[in-house]
PDB file of N, CA, C and O in Angstrom:
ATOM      1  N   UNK G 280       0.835  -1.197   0.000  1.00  0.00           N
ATOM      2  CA  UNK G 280       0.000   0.000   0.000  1.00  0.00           C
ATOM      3  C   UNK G 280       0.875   1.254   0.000  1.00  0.00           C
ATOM      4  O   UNK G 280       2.064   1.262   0.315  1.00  0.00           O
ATOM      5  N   UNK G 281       0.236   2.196  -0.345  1.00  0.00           N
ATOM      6  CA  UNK G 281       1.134   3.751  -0.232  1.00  0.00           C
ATOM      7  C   UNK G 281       1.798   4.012   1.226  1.00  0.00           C
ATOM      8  O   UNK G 281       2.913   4.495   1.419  1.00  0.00           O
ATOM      9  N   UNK G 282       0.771   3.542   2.312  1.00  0.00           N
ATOM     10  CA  UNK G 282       1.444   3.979   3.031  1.00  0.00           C
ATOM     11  C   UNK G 282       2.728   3.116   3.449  1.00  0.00           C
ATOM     12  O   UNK G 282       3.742   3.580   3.971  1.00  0.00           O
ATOM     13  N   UNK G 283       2.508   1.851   3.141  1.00  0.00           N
ATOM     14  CA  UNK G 283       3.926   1.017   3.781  1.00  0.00           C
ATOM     15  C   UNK G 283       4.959   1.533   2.597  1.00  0.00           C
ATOM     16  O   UNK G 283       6.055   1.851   3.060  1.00  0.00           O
ATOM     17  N   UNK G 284       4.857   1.656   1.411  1.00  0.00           N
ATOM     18  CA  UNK G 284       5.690   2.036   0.402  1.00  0.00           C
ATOM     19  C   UNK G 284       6.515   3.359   0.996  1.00  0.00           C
ATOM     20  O   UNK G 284       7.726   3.520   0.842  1.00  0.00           O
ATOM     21  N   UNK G 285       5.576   4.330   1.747  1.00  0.00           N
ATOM     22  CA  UNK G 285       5.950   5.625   2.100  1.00  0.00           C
ATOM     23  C   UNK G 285       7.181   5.170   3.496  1.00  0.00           C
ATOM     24  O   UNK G 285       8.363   5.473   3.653  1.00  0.00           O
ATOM     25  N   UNK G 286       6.061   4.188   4.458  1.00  0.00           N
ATOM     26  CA  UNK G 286       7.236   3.854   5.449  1.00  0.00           C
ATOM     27  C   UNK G 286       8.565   3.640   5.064  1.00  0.00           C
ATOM     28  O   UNK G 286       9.498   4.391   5.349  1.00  0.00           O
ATOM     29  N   UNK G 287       8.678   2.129   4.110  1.00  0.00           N
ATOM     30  CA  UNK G 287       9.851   1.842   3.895  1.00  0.00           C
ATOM     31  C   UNK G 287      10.913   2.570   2.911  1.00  0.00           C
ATOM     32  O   UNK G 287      12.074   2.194   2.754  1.00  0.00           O
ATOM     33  N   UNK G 288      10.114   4.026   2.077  1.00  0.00           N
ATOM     34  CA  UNK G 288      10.856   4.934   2.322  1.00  0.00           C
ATOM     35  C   UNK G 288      11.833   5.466   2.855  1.00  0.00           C
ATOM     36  O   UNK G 288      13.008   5.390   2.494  1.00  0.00           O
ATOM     37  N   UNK G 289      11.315   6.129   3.895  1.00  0.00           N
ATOM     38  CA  UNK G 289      11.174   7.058   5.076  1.00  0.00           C
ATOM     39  C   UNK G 289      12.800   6.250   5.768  1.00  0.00           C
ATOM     40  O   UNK G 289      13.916   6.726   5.975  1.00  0.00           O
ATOM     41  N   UNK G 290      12.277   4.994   5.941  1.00  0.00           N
ATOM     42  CA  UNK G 290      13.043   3.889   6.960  1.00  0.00           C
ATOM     43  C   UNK G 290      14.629   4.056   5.682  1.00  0.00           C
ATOM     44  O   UNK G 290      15.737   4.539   5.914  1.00  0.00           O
ATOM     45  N   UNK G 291      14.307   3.688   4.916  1.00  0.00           N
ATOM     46  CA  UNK G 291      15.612   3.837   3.461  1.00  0.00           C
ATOM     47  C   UNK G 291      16.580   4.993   3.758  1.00  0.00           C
ATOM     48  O   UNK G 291      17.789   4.942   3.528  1.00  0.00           O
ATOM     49  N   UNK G 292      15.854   6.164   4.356  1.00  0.00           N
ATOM     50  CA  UNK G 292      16.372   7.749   4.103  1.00  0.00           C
ATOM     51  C   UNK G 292      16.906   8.127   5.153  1.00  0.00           C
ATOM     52  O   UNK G 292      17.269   9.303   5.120  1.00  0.00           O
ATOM     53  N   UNK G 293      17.209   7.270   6.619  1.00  0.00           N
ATOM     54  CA  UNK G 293      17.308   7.828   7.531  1.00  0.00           C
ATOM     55  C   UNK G 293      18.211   8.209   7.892  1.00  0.00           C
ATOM     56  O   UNK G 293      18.301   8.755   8.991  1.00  0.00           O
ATOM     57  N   UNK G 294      19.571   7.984   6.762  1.00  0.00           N
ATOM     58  CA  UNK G 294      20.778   8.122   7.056  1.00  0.00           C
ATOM     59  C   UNK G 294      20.861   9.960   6.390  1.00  0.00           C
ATOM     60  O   UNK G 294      21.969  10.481   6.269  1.00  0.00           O
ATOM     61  N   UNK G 295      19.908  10.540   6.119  1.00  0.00           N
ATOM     62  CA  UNK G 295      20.277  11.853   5.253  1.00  0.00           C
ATOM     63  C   UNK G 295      19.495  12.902   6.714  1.00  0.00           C
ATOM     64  O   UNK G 295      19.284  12.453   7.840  1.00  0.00           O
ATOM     65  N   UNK G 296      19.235  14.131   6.315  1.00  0.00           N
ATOM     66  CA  UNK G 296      19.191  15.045   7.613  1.00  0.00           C
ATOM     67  C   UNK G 296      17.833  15.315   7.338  1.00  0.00           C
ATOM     68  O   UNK G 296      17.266  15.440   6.252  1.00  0.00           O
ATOM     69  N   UNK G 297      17.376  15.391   8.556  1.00  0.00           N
ATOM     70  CA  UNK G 297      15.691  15.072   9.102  1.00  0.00           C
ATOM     71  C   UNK G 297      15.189  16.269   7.824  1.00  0.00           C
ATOM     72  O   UNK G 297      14.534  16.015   6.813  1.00  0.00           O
ATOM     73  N   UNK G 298      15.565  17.186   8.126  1.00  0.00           N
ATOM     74  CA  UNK G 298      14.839  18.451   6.839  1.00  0.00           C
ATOM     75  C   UNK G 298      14.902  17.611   5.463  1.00  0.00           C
ATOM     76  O   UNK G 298      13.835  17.247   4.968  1.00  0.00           O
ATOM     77  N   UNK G 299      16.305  17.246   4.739  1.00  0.00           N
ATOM     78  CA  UNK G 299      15.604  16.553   3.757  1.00  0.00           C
ATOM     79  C   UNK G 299      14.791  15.535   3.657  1.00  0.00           C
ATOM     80  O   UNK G 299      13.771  15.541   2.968  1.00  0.00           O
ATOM     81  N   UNK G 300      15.158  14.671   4.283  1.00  0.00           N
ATOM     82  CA  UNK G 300      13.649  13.542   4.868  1.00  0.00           C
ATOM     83  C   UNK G 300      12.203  14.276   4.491  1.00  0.00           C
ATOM     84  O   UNK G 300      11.506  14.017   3.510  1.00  0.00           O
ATOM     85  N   UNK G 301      11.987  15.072   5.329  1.00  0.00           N
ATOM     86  CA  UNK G 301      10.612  15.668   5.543  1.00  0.00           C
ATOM     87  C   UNK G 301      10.062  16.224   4.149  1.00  0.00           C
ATOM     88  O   UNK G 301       8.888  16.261   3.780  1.00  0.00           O
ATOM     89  N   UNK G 302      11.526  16.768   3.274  1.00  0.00           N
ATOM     90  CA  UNK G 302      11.210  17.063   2.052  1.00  0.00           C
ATOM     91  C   UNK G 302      11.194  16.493   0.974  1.00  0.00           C
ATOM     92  O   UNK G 302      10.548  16.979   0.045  1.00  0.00           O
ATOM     93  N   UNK G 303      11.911  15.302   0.828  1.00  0.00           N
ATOM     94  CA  UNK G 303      11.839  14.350   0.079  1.00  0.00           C
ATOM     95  C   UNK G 303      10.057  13.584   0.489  1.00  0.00           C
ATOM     96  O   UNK G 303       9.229  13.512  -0.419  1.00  0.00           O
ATOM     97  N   UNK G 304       9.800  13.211   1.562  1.00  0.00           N
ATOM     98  CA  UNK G 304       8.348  12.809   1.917  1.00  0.00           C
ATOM     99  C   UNK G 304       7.329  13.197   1.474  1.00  0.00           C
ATOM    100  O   UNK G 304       6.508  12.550   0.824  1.00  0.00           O
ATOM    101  N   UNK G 305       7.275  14.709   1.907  1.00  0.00           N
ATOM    102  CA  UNK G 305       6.413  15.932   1.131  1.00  0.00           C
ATOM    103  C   UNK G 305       6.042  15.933  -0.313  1.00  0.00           C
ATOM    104  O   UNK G 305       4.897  16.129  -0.719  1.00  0.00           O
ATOM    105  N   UNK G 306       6.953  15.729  -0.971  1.00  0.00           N
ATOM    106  CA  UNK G 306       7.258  15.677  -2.518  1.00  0.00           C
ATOM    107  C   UNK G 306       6.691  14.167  -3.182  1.00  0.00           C
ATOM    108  O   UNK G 306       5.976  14.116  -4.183  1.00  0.00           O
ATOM    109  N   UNK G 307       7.138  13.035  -2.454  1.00  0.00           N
ATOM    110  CA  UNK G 307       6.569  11.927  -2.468  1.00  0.00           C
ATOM    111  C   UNK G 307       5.471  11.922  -2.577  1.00  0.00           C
ATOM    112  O   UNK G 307       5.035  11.997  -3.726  1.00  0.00           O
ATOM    113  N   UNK G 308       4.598  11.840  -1.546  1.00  0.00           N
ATOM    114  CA  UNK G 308       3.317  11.548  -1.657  1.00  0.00           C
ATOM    115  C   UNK G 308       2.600  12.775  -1.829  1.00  0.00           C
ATOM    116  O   UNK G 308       1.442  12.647  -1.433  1.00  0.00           O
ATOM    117  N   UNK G 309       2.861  13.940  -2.282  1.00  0.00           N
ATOM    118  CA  UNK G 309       2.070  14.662  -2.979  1.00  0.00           C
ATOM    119  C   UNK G 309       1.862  14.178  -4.403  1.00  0.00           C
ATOM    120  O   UNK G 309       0.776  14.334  -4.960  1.00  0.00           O
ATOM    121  N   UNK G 310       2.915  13.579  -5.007  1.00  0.00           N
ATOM    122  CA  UNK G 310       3.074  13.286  -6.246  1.00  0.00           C
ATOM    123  C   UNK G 310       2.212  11.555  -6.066  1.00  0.00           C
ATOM    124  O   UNK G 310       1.638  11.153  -7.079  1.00  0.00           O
ATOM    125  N   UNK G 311       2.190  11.012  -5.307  1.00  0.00           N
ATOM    126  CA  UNK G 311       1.451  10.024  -5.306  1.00  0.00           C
ATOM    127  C   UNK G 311      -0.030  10.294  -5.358  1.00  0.00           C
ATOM    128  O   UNK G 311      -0.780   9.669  -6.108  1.00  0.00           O
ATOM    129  N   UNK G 312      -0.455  11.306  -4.486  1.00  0.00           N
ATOM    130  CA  UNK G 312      -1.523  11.589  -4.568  1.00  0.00           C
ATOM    131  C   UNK G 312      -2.210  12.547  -5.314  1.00  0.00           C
ATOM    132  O   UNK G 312      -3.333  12.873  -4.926  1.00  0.00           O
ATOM    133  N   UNK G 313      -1.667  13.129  -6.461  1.00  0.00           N
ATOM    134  CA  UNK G 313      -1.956  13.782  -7.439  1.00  0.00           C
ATOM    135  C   UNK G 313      -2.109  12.641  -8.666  1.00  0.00           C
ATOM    136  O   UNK G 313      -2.962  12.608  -9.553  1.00  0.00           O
ATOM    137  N   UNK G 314      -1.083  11.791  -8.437  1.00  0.00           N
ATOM    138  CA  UNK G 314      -1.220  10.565  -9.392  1.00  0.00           C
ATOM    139  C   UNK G 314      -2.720   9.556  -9.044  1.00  0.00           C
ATOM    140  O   UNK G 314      -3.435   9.172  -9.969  1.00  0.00           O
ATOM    141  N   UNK G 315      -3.008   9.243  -7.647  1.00  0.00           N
ATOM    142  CA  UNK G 315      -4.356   8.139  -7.572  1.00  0.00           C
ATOM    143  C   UNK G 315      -5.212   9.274  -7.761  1.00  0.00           C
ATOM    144  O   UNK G 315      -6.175   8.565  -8.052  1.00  0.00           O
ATOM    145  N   UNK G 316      -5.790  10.709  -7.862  1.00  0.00           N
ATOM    146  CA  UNK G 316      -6.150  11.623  -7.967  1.00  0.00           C
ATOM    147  C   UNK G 316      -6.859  11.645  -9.170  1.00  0.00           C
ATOM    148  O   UNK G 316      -8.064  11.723  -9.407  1.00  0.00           O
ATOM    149  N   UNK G 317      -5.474  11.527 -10.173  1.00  0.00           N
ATOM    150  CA  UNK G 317      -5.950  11.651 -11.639  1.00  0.00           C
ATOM    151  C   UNK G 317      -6.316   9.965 -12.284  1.00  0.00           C
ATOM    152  O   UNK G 317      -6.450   9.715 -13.482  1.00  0.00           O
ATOM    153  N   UNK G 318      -6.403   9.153 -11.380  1.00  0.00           N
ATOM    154  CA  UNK G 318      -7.031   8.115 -11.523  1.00  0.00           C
ATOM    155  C   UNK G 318      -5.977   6.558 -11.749  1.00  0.00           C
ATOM    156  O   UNK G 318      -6.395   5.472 -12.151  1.00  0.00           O
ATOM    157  N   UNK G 319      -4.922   6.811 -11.452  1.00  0.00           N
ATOM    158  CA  UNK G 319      -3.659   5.996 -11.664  1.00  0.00           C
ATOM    159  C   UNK G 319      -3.882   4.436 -10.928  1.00  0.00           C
ATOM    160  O   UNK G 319      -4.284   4.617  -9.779  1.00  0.00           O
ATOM    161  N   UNK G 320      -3.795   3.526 -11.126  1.00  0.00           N
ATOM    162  CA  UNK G 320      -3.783   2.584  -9.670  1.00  0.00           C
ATOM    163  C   UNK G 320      -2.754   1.991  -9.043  1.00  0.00           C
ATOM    164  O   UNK G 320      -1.859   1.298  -9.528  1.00  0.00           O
ATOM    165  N   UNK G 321      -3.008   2.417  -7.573  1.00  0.00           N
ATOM    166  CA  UNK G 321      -2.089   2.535  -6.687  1.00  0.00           C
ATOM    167  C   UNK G 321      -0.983   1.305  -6.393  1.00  0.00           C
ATOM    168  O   UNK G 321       0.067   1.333  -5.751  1.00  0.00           O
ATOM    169  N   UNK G 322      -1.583   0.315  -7.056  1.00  0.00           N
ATOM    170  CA  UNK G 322      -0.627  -0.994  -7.386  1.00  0.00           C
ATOM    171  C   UNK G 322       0.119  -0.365  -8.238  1.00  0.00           C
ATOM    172  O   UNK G 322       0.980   0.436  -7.877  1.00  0.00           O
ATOM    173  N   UNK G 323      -0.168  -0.707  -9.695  1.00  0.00           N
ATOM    174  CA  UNK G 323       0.518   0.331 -10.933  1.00  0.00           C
ATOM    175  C   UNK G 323       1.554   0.853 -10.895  1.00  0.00           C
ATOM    176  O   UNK G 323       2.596   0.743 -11.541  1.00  0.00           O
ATOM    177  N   UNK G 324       0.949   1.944  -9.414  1.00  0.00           N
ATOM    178  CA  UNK G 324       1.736   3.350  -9.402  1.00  0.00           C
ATOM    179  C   UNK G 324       3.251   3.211  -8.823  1.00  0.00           C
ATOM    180  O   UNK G 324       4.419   3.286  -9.204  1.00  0.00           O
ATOM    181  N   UNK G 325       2.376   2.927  -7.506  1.00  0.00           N
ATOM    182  CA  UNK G 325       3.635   1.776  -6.647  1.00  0.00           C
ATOM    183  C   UNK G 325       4.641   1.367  -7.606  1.00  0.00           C
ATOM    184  O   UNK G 325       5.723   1.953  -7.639  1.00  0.00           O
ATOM    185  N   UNK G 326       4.379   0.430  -8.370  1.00  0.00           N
ATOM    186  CA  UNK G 326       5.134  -0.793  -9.158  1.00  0.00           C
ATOM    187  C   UNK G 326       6.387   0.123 -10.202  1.00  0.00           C
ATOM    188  O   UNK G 326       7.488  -0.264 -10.595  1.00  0.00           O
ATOM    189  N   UNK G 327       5.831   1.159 -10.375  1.00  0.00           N
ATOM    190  CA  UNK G 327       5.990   1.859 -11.503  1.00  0.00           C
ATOM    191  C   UNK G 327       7.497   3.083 -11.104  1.00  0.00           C
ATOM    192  O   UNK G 327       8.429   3.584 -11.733  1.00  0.00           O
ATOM    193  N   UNK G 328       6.907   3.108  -9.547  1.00  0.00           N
ATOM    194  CA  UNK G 328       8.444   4.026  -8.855  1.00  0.00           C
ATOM    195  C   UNK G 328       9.692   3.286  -8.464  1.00  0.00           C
ATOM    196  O   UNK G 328      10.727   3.858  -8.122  1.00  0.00           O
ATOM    197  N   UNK G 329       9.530   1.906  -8.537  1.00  0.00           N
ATOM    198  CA  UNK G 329      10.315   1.117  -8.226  1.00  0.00           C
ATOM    199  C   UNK G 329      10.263   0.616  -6.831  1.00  0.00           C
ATOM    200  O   UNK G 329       9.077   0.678  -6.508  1.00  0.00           O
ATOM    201  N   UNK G 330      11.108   0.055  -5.644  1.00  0.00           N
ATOM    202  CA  UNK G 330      11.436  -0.156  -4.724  1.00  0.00           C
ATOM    203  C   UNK G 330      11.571   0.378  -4.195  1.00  0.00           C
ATOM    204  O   UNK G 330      12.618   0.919  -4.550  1.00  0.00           O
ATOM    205  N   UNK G 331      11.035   1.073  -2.810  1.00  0.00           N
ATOM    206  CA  UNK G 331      11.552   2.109  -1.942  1.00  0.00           C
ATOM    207  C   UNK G 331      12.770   2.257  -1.993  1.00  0.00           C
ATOM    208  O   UNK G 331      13.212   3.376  -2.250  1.00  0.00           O
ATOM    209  N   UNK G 332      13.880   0.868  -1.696  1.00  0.00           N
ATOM    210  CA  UNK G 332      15.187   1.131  -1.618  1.00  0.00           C
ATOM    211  C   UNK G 332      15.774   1.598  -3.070  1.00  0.00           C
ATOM    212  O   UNK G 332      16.547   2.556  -3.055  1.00  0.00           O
ATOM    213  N   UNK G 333      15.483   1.032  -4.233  1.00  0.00           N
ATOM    214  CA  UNK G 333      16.170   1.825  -5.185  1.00  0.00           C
ATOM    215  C   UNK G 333      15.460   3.031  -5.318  1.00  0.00           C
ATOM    216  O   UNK G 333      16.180   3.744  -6.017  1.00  0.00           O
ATOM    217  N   UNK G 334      14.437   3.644  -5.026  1.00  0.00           N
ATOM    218  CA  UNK G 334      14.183   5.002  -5.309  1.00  0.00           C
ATOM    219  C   UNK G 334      14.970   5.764  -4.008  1.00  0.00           C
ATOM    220  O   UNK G 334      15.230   6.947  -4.231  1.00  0.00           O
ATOM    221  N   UNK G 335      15.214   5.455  -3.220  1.00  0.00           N
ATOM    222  CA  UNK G 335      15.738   5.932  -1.901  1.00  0.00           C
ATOM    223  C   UNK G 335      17.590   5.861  -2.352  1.00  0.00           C
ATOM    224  O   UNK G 335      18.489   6.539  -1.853  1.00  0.00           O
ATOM    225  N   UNK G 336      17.676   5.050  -3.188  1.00  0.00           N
ATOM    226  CA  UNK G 336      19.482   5.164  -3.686  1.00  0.00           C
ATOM    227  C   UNK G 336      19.365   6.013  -4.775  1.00  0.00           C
ATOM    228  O   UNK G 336      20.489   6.483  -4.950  1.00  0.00           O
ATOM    229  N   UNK G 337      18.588   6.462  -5.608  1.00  0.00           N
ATOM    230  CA  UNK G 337      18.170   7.963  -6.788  1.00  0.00           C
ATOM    231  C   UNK G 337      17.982   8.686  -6.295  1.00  0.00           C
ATOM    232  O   UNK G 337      17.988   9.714  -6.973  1.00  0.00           O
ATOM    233  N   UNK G 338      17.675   8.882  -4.872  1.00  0.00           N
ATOM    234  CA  UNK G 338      17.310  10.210  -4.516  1.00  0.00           C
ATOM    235  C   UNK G 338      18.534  10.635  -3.816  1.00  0.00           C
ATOM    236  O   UNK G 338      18.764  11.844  -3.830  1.00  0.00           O
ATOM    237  N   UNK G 339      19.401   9.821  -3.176  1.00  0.00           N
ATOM    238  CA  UNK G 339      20.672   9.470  -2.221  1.00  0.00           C
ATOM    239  C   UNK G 339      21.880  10.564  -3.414  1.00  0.00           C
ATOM    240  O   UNK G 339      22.448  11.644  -3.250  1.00  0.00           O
ATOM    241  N   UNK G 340      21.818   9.516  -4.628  1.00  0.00           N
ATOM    242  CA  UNK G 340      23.097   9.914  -5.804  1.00  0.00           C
ATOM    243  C   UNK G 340      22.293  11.460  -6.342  1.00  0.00           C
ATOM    244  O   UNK G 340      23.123  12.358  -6.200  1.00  0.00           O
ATOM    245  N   UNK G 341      21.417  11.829  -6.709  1.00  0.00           N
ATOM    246  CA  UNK G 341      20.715  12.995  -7.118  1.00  0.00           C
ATOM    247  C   UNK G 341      21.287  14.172  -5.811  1.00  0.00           C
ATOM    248  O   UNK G 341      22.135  15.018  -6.096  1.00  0.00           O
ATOM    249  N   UNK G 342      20.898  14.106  -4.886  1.00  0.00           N
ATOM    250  CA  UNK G 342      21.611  14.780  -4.038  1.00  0.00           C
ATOM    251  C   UNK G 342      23.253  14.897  -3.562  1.00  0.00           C
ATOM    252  O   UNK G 342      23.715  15.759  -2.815  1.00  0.00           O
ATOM    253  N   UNK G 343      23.915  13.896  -4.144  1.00  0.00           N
ATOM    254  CA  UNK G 343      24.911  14.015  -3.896  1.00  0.00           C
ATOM    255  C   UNK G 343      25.442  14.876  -4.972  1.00  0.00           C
ATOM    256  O   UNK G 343      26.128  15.847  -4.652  1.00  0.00           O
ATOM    257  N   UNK G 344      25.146  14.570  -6.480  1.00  0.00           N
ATOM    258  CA  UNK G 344      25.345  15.201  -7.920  1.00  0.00           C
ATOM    259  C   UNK G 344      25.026  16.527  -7.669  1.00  0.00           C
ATOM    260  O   UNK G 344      25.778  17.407  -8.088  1.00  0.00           O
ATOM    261  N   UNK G 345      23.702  16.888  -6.849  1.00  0.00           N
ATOM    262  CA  UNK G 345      23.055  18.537  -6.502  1.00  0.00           C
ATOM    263  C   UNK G 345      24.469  19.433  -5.631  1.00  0.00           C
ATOM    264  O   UNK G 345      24.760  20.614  -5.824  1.00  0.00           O
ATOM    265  N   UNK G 346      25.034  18.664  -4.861  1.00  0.00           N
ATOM    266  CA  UNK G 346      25.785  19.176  -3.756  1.00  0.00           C
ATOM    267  C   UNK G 346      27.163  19.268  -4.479  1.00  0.00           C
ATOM    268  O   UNK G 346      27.726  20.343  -4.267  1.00  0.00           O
ATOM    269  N   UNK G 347      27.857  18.382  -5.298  1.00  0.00           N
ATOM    270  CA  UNK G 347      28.864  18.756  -6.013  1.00  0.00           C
ATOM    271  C   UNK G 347      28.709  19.886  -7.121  1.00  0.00           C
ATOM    272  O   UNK G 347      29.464  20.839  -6.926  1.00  0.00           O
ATOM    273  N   UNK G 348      27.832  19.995  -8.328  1.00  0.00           N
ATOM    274  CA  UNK G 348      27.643  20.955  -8.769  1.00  0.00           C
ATOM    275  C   UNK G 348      28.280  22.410  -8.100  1.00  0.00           C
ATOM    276  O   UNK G 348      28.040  23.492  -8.636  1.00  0.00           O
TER     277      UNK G 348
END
């Protein structure tokens, strides 16, 4: 479900600093819920972001790439 998807997130990210956490989260499931919104299904959708843990290692290297820049 979204929300365990969101947990094991959350649980993925805990090594980064609580503010980005909260903002990476924010961003998450707004975008999830703009997606079951416009009628997406939440299996689908899920399936479709990948693994918490590999989306949680894209968001990990994306920020690291942001910070070298």
């Amino acid at each position: 479900t979204k929300t365990e998807y969101l947990n094991q997130l959350r649980a993925e990210l805990k090594d980064l600093p609580s503010d980005e956490v909260s903002d990476i989260m924010r961003d998450q499931e707004e975008f999830i819920r703009e997606a079951l919104a416009a009628g997406r299904d939440e299996a689908q959708l899920l399936q479709s972001l990948g693994s918490p843990s590999d989306l949680a290692k894209n968001i990990k290297a994306e920020l690291k790439y942001e910070k070298v820049e």
